[in-house]
Amino acid sequence: ATSAAGSTAVENCICPAGYTGDASGGRSCTVCGVASFKDTAGSVACTTCSVGYTSAEGSTGLSACIFVACPVGYTGDQESGCTACPSGSHKSRMGSAACTSCGVGTTAAMGSTAESACVCLAGYTGFTSGGAGCSACGVGDYKDAQGSAACSSCGIGATSALASTAVGNCTCIPGYTGDAT
């Protein structure tokens, strides 16, 4: 901790750049950790370096953050920066390689780090690894939730469009009456 020249009270102590905390009252300051920095004196928190960048412990400015590589689940390079893989894709290795699509009829959370994060959308079933994706529920079938569960049948005398996502999509075929749901 430090204080202004001529200061006589412990309450006037503040944390210098590269450290955070409340130094007043004799409390100690905490060094900013790896991949973070603080460029002003005071009690404000340390700022985290951008994704893919790191810095030494106790860094005092943004310029101390240096590019290493985009982590898993992110793509990009030093010029463009690292961005999370969009939903429906994944990346399991560090570096600037592109994210890999999960395939047709699938989704995965933004920033996914493995193909195992890919799941079938509602209306699709049977995830196949290697980017093949999922198969659409057939005509007369539906599936109302994400995952690899099988599609459900609309029932006898009812049909639905390909990749239907709800039992409410089932309708009676000509020659049948009633509530198809």
PDB file of N, CA, C and O in Angstrom, residues 66-119:
ATOM      1  N   ILE A  66      -0.428  -9.940 -23.435  1.00  0.00           N
ATOM      2  CA  ILE A  66       0.137 -10.407 -24.697  1.00  0.00           C
ATOM      3  C   ILE A  66      -0.657 -11.598 -25.213  1.00  0.00           C
ATOM      4  O   ILE A  66      -1.166 -12.415 -24.444  1.00  0.00           O
ATOM      5  N   PHE A  67      -0.776 -11.692 -26.535  1.00  0.00           N
ATOM      6  CA  PHE A  67      -1.543 -12.768 -27.157  1.00  0.00           C
ATOM      7  C   PHE A  67      -0.804 -14.087 -27.013  1.00  0.00           C
ATOM      8  O   PHE A  67       0.396 -14.170 -27.255  1.00  0.00           O
ATOM      9  N   VAL A  68      -1.530 -15.118 -26.621  1.00  0.00           N
ATOM     10  CA  VAL A  68      -0.977 -16.463 -26.511  1.00  0.00           C
ATOM     11  C   VAL A  68      -1.608 -17.325 -27.600  1.00  0.00           C
ATOM     12  O   VAL A  68      -0.951 -17.757 -28.524  1.00  0.00           O
ATOM     13  N   ALA A  69      -2.892 -17.588 -27.488  1.00  0.00           N
ATOM     14  CA  ALA A  69      -3.655 -18.367 -28.467  1.00  0.00           C
ATOM     15  C   ALA A  69      -5.107 -18.344 -28.028  1.00  0.00           C
ATOM     16  O   ALA A  69      -5.411 -18.179 -26.845  1.00  0.00           O
ATOM     17  N   CYS A  70      -5.998 -18.527 -28.981  1.00  0.00           N
ATOM     18  CA  CYS A  70      -7.415 -18.637 -28.620  1.00  0.00           C
ATOM     19  C   CYS A  70      -7.612 -19.969 -27.906  1.00  0.00           C
ATOM     20  O   CYS A  70      -7.121 -21.008 -28.360  1.00  0.00           O
ATOM     21  N   PRO A  71      -8.326 -19.967 -26.790  1.00  0.00           N
ATOM     22  CA  PRO A  71      -8.552 -21.215 -26.048  1.00  0.00           C
ATOM     23  C   PRO A  71      -9.591 -22.092 -26.751  1.00  0.00           C
ATOM     24  O   PRO A  71     -10.226 -21.674 -27.719  1.00  0.00           O
ATOM     25  N   VAL A  72      -9.765 -23.298 -26.254  1.00  0.00           N
ATOM     26  CA  VAL A  72     -10.793 -24.180 -26.798  1.00  0.00           C
ATOM     27  C   VAL A  72     -12.146 -23.472 -26.687  1.00  0.00           C
ATOM     28  O   VAL A  72     -12.383 -22.698 -25.765  1.00  0.00           O
ATOM     29  N   GLY A  73     -13.009 -23.697 -27.671  1.00  0.00           N
ATOM     30  CA  GLY A  73     -14.313 -23.049 -27.695  1.00  0.00           C
ATOM     31  C   GLY A  73     -14.288 -21.658 -28.302  1.00  0.00           C
ATOM     32  O   GLY A  73     -15.326 -21.009 -28.395  1.00  0.00           O
ATOM     33  N   TYR A  74     -13.119 -21.184 -28.722  1.00  0.00           N
ATOM     34  CA  TYR A  74     -12.947 -19.856 -29.320  1.00  0.00           C
ATOM     35  C   TYR A  74     -12.143 -19.970 -30.606  1.00  0.00           C
ATOM     36  O   TYR A  74     -11.321 -20.866 -30.757  1.00  0.00           O
ATOM     37  N   THR A  75     -12.356 -19.034 -31.518  1.00  0.00           N
ATOM     38  CA  THR A  75     -11.588 -18.969 -32.747  1.00  0.00           C
ATOM     39  C   THR A  75     -11.148 -17.535 -32.992  1.00  0.00           C
ATOM     40  O   THR A  75     -11.732 -16.609 -32.430  1.00  0.00           O
ATOM     41  N   GLY A  76     -10.128 -17.350 -33.812  1.00  0.00           N
ATOM     42  CA  GLY A  76      -9.629 -16.022 -34.117  1.00  0.00           C
ATOM     43  C   GLY A  76      -8.124 -15.996 -34.092  1.00  0.00           C
ATOM     44  O   GLY A  76      -7.457 -17.028 -34.057  1.00  0.00           O
ATOM     45  N   ASP A  77      -7.575 -14.779 -34.109  1.00  0.00           N
ATOM     46  CA  ASP A  77      -6.128 -14.611 -34.077  1.00  0.00           C
ATOM     47  C   ASP A  77      -5.795 -13.289 -33.395  1.00  0.00           C
ATOM     48  O   ASP A  77      -6.692 -12.582 -32.924  1.00  0.00           O
ATOM     49  N   GLN A  78      -4.510 -12.958 -33.371  1.00  0.00           N
ATOM     50  CA  GLN A  78      -4.074 -11.757 -32.661  1.00  0.00           C
ATOM     51  C   GLN A  78      -4.711 -10.492 -33.231  1.00  0.00           C
ATOM     52  O   GLN A  78      -5.092  -9.599 -32.488  1.00  0.00           O
ATOM     53  N   GLU A  79      -4.851 -10.410 -34.554  1.00  0.00           N
ATOM     54  CA  GLU A  79      -5.430  -9.205 -35.152  1.00  0.00           C
ATOM     55  C   GLU A  79      -6.927  -9.072 -34.886  1.00  0.00           C
ATOM     56  O   GLU A  79      -7.422  -8.012 -34.564  1.00  0.00           O
ATOM     57  N   SER A  80      -7.659 -10.167 -35.062  1.00  0.00           N
ATOM     58  CA  SER A  80      -9.118 -10.095 -34.926  1.00  0.00           C
ATOM     59  C   SER A  80      -9.591 -10.343 -33.500  1.00  0.00           C
ATOM     60  O   SER A  80     -10.732 -10.055 -33.166  1.00  0.00           O
ATOM     61  N   GLY A  81      -8.734 -10.909 -32.671  1.00  0.00           N
ATOM     62  CA  GLY A  81      -9.143 -11.278 -31.315  1.00  0.00           C
ATOM     63  C   GLY A  81      -9.847 -12.622 -31.314  1.00  0.00           C
ATOM     64  O   GLY A  81     -10.152 -13.185 -32.368  1.00  0.00           O
ATOM     65  N   CYS A  82     -10.110 -13.141 -30.168  1.00  0.00           N
ATOM     66  CA  CYS A  82     -10.767 -14.437 -30.027  1.00  0.00           C
ATOM     67  C   CYS A  82     -12.258 -14.225 -29.791  1.00  0.00           C
ATOM     68  O   CYS A  82     -12.639 -13.375 -28.984  1.00  0.00           O
ATOM     69  N   THR A  83     -13.063 -14.983 -30.490  1.00  0.00           N
ATOM     70  CA  THR A  83     -14.511 -14.940 -30.286  1.00  0.00           C
ATOM     71  C   THR A  83     -15.008 -16.357 -30.034  1.00  0.00           C
ATOM     72  O   THR A  83     -14.476 -17.326 -30.581  1.00  0.00           O
ATOM     73  N   ALA A  84     -16.020 -16.451 -29.196  1.00  0.00           N
ATOM     74  CA  ALA A  84     -16.595 -17.756 -28.867  1.00  0.00           C
ATOM     75  C   ALA A  84     -17.179 -18.400 -30.113  1.00  0.00           C
ATOM     76  O   ALA A  84     -17.737 -17.717 -30.981  1.00  0.00           O
ATOM     77  N   CYS A  85     -17.036 -19.703 -30.216  1.00  0.00           N
ATOM     78  CA  CYS A  85     -17.673 -20.431 -31.316  1.00  0.00           C
ATOM     79  C   CYS A  85     -19.174 -20.160 -31.246  1.00  0.00           C
ATOM     80  O   CYS A  85     -19.757 -20.176 -30.159  1.00  0.00           O
ATOM     81  N   PRO A  86     -19.801 -19.895 -32.394  1.00  0.00           N
ATOM     82  CA  PRO A  86     -21.243 -19.625 -32.366  1.00  0.00           C
ATOM     83  C   PRO A  86     -22.030 -20.868 -31.969  1.00  0.00           C
ATOM     84  O   PRO A  86     -21.531 -21.991 -32.069  1.00  0.00           O
ATOM     85  N   SER A  87     -23.263 -20.667 -31.535  1.00  0.00           N
ATOM     86  CA  SER A  87     -24.092 -21.824 -31.183  1.00  0.00           C
ATOM     87  C   SER A  87     -24.200 -22.723 -32.411  1.00  0.00           C
ATOM     88  O   SER A  87     -24.190 -22.256 -33.543  1.00  0.00           O
ATOM     89  N   GLY A  88     -24.233 -24.016 -32.159  1.00  0.00           N
ATOM     90  CA  GLY A  88     -24.283 -24.985 -33.249  1.00  0.00           C
ATOM     91  C   GLY A  88     -22.916 -25.417 -33.737  1.00  0.00           C
ATOM     92  O   GLY A  88     -22.807 -26.089 -34.760  1.00  0.00           O
ATOM     93  N   SER A  89     -21.861 -25.029 -33.008  1.00  0.00           N
ATOM     94  CA  SER A  89     -20.512 -25.432 -33.393  1.00  0.00           C
ATOM     95  C   SER A  89     -19.672 -25.661 -32.140  1.00  0.00           C
ATOM     96  O   SER A  89     -20.107 -25.378 -31.024  1.00  0.00           O
ATOM     97  N   HIS A  90     -18.462 -26.169 -32.345  1.00  0.00           N
ATOM     98  CA  HIS A  90     -17.561 -26.465 -31.226  1.00  0.00           C
ATOM     99  C   HIS A  90     -16.119 -26.392 -31.709  1.00  0.00           C
ATOM    100  O   HIS A  90     -15.846 -26.410 -32.910  1.00  0.00           O
ATOM    101  N   LYS A  91     -15.172 -26.310 -30.762  1.00  0.00           N
ATOM    102  CA  LYS A  91     -13.740 -26.359 -31.087  1.00  0.00           C
ATOM    103  C   LYS A  91     -13.015 -26.908 -29.875  1.00  0.00           C
ATOM    104  O   LYS A  91     -13.092 -26.352 -28.786  1.00  0.00           O
ATOM    105  N   SER A  92     -12.303 -28.003 -30.069  1.00  0.00           N
ATOM    106  CA  SER A  92     -11.680 -28.697 -28.939  1.00  0.00           C
ATOM    107  C   SER A  92     -10.182 -28.458 -28.815  1.00  0.00           C
ATOM    108  O   SER A  92      -9.545 -29.049 -27.949  1.00  0.00           O
ATOM    109  N   ARG A  93      -9.620 -27.588 -29.666  1.00  0.00           N
ATOM    110  CA  ARG A  93      -8.178 -27.328 -29.589  1.00  0.00           C
ATOM    111  C   ARG A  93      -7.902 -25.832 -29.495  1.00  0.00           C
ATOM    112  O   ARG A  93      -8.644 -25.023 -30.031  1.00  0.00           O
ATOM    113  N   MET A  94      -6.804 -25.489 -28.841  1.00  0.00           N
ATOM    114  CA  MET A  94      -6.369 -24.090 -28.803  1.00  0.00           C
ATOM    115  C   MET A  94      -5.884 -23.691 -30.188  1.00  0.00           C
ATOM    116  O   MET A  94      -5.496 -24.533 -30.980  1.00  0.00           O
ATOM    117  N   GLY A  95      -5.915 -22.400 -30.465  1.00  0.00           N
ATOM    118  CA  GLY A  95      -5.362 -21.918 -31.723  1.00  0.00           C
ATOM    119  C   GLY A  95      -6.375 -21.149 -32.540  1.00  0.00           C
ATOM    120  O   GLY A  95      -7.478 -20.833 -32.081  1.00  0.00           O
ATOM    121  N   SER A  96      -5.998 -20.857 -33.785  1.00  0.00           N
ATOM    122  CA  SER A  96      -6.813 -20.007 -34.643  1.00  0.00           C
ATOM    123  C   SER A  96      -7.723 -20.788 -35.595  1.00  0.00           C
ATOM    124  O   SER A  96      -8.405 -20.185 -36.414  1.00  0.00           O
ATOM    125  N   ALA A  97      -7.736 -22.102 -35.501  1.00  0.00           N
ATOM    126  CA  ALA A  97      -8.588 -22.900 -36.394  1.00  0.00           C
ATOM    127  C   ALA A  97     -10.049 -22.502 -36.245  1.00  0.00           C
ATOM    128  O   ALA A  97     -10.473 -21.999 -35.208  1.00  0.00           O
ATOM    129  N   ALA A  98     -10.801 -22.727 -37.302  1.00  0.00           N
ATOM    130  CA  ALA A  98     -12.233 -22.425 -37.295  1.00  0.00           C
ATOM    131  C   ALA A  98     -12.979 -23.389 -36.383  1.00  0.00           C
ATOM    132  O   ALA A  98     -12.514 -24.500 -36.102  1.00  0.00           O
ATOM    133  N   CYS A  99     -14.128 -22.958 -35.932  1.00  0.00           N
ATOM    134  CA  CYS A  99     -15.012 -23.835 -35.161  1.00  0.00           C
ATOM    135  C   CYS A  99     -15.633 -24.847 -36.122  1.00  0.00           C
ATOM    136  O   CYS A  99     -15.801 -24.569 -37.311  1.00  0.00           O
ATOM    137  N   THR A 100     -15.983 -26.015 -35.616  1.00  0.00           N
ATOM    138  CA  THR A 100     -16.557 -27.079 -36.424  1.00  0.00           C
ATOM    139  C   THR A 100     -18.061 -27.135 -36.209  1.00  0.00           C
ATOM    140  O   THR A 100     -18.527 -27.167 -35.064  1.00  0.00           O
ATOM    141  N   SER A 101     -18.812 -27.165 -37.295  1.00  0.00           N
ATOM    142  CA  SER A 101     -20.269 -27.240 -37.210  1.00  0.00           C
ATOM    143  C   SER A 101     -20.702 -28.578 -36.621  1.00  0.00           C
ATOM    144  O   SER A 101     -20.099 -29.611 -36.906  1.00  0.00           O
ATOM    145  N   CYS A 102     -21.740 -28.550 -35.810  1.00  0.00           N
ATOM    146  CA  CYS A 102     -22.294 -29.792 -35.259  1.00  0.00           C
ATOM    147  C   CYS A 102     -23.033 -30.583 -36.327  1.00  0.00           C
ATOM    148  O   CYS A 102     -23.202 -31.779 -36.212  1.00  0.00           O
ATOM    149  N   GLY A 103     -23.514 -29.928 -37.359  1.00  0.00           N
ATOM    150  CA  GLY A 103     -24.225 -30.603 -38.442  1.00  0.00           C
ATOM    151  C   GLY A 103     -25.681 -30.179 -38.518  1.00  0.00           C
ATOM    152  O   GLY A 103     -26.162 -29.369 -37.712  1.00  0.00           O
ATOM    153  N   VAL A 104     -26.373 -30.728 -39.480  1.00  0.00           N
ATOM    154  CA  VAL A 104     -27.775 -30.401 -39.745  1.00  0.00           C
ATOM    155  C   VAL A 104     -28.655 -30.793 -38.559  1.00  0.00           C
ATOM    156  O   VAL A 104     -28.475 -31.850 -37.962  1.00  0.00           O
ATOM    157  N   GLY A 105     -29.602 -29.928 -38.197  1.00  0.00           N
ATOM    158  CA  GLY A 105     -30.579 -30.246 -37.166  1.00  0.00           C
ATOM    159  C   GLY A 105     -30.036 -30.306 -35.758  1.00  0.00           C
ATOM    160  O   GLY A 105     -30.613 -30.968 -34.895  1.00  0.00           O
ATOM    161  N   THR A 106     -28.908 -29.620 -35.520  1.00  0.00           N
ATOM    162  CA  THR A 106     -28.282 -29.677 -34.201  1.00  0.00           C
ATOM    163  C   THR A 106     -28.098 -28.287 -33.623  1.00  0.00           C
ATOM    164  O   THR A 106     -28.229 -27.284 -34.314  1.00  0.00           O
ATOM    165  N   THR A 107     -27.749 -28.270 -32.359  1.00  0.00           N
ATOM    166  CA  THR A 107     -27.331 -27.036 -31.703  1.00  0.00           C
ATOM    167  C   THR A 107     -26.307 -27.390 -30.639  1.00  0.00           C
ATOM    168  O   THR A 107     -26.159 -28.553 -30.257  1.00  0.00           O
ATOM    169  N   ALA A 108     -25.588 -26.392 -30.203  1.00  0.00           N
ATOM    170  CA  ALA A 108     -24.654 -26.492 -29.078  1.00  0.00           C
ATOM    171  C   ALA A 108     -24.551 -25.086 -28.513  1.00  0.00           C
ATOM    172  O   ALA A 108     -24.745 -24.108 -29.233  1.00  0.00           O
ATOM    173  N   ALA A 109     -24.256 -24.981 -27.264  1.00  0.00           N
ATOM    174  CA  ALA A 109     -24.124 -23.672 -26.633  1.00  0.00           C
ATOM    175  C   ALA A 109     -22.952 -22.904 -27.250  1.00  0.00           C
ATOM    176  O   ALA A 109     -21.979 -23.498 -27.708  1.00  0.00           O
ATOM    177  N   MET A 110     -23.064 -21.596 -27.250  1.00  0.00           N
ATOM    178  CA  MET A 110     -21.983 -20.739 -27.715  1.00  0.00           C
ATOM    179  C   MET A 110     -20.726 -21.053 -26.910  1.00  0.00           C
ATOM    180  O   MET A 110     -20.783 -21.237 -25.702  1.00  0.00           O
ATOM    181  N   GLY A 111     -19.581 -21.177 -27.584  1.00  0.00           N
ATOM    182  CA  GLY A 111     -18.320 -21.456 -26.910  1.00  0.00           C
ATOM    183  C   GLY A 111     -18.119 -22.913 -26.541  1.00  0.00           C
ATOM    184  O   GLY A 111     -17.273 -23.224 -25.702  1.00  0.00           O
ATOM    185  N   SER A 112     -18.847 -23.822 -27.173  1.00  0.00           N
ATOM    186  CA  SER A 112     -18.721 -25.247 -26.846  1.00  0.00           C
ATOM    187  C   SER A 112     -17.323 -25.765 -27.180  1.00  0.00           C
ATOM    188  O   SER A 112     -16.719 -25.379 -28.181  1.00  0.00           O
ATOM    189  N   THR A 113     -16.832 -26.657 -26.334  1.00  0.00           N
ATOM    190  CA  THR A 113     -15.461 -27.132 -26.432  1.00  0.00           C
ATOM    191  C   THR A 113     -15.333 -28.571 -26.923  1.00  0.00           C
ATOM    192  O   THR A 113     -14.222 -29.074 -27.045  1.00  0.00           O
ATOM    193  N   ALA A 114     -16.437 -29.246 -27.209  1.00  0.00           N
ATOM    194  CA  ALA A 114     -16.357 -30.636 -27.658  1.00  0.00           C
ATOM    195  C   ALA A 114     -17.593 -31.005 -28.466  1.00  0.00           C
ATOM    196  O   ALA A 114     -18.677 -30.442 -28.262  1.00  0.00           O
ATOM    197  N   GLU A 115     -17.440 -31.950 -29.362  1.00  0.00           N
ATOM    198  CA  GLU A 115     -18.561 -32.424 -30.168  1.00  0.00           C
ATOM    199  C   GLU A 115     -19.670 -32.983 -29.285  1.00  0.00           C
ATOM    200  O   GLU A 115     -20.849 -32.922 -29.632  1.00  0.00           O
ATOM    201  N   SER A 116     -19.315 -33.479 -28.114  1.00  0.00           N
ATOM    202  CA  SER A 116     -20.322 -34.040 -27.204  1.00  0.00           C
ATOM    203  C   SER A 116     -21.314 -32.981 -26.724  1.00  0.00           C
ATOM    204  O   SER A 116     -22.375 -33.314 -26.196  1.00  0.00           O
ATOM    205  N   ALA A 117     -21.017 -31.701 -26.928  1.00  0.00           N
ATOM    206  CA  ALA A 117     -21.942 -30.626 -26.558  1.00  0.00           C
ATOM    207  C   ALA A 117     -23.062 -30.467 -27.595  1.00  0.00           C
ATOM    208  O   ALA A 117     -24.060 -29.803 -27.343  1.00  0.00           O
ATOM    209  N   CYS A 118     -22.902 -31.080 -28.760  1.00  0.00           N
ATOM    210  CA  CYS A 118     -23.905 -30.984 -29.827  1.00  0.00           C
ATOM    211  C   CYS A 118     -25.096 -31.881 -29.505  1.00  0.00           C
ATOM    212  O   CYS A 118     -24.922 -33.038 -29.125  1.00  0.00           O
ATOM    213  N   VAL A 119     -26.289 -31.335 -29.646  1.00  0.00           N
ATOM    214  CA  VAL A 119     -27.516 -32.103 -29.414  1.00  0.00           C
ATOM    215  C   VAL A 119     -28.495 -31.838 -30.555  1.00  0.00           C
ATOM    216  O   VAL A 119     -28.438 -30.799 -31.210  1.00  0.00           O
TER     217      VAL A 119
END
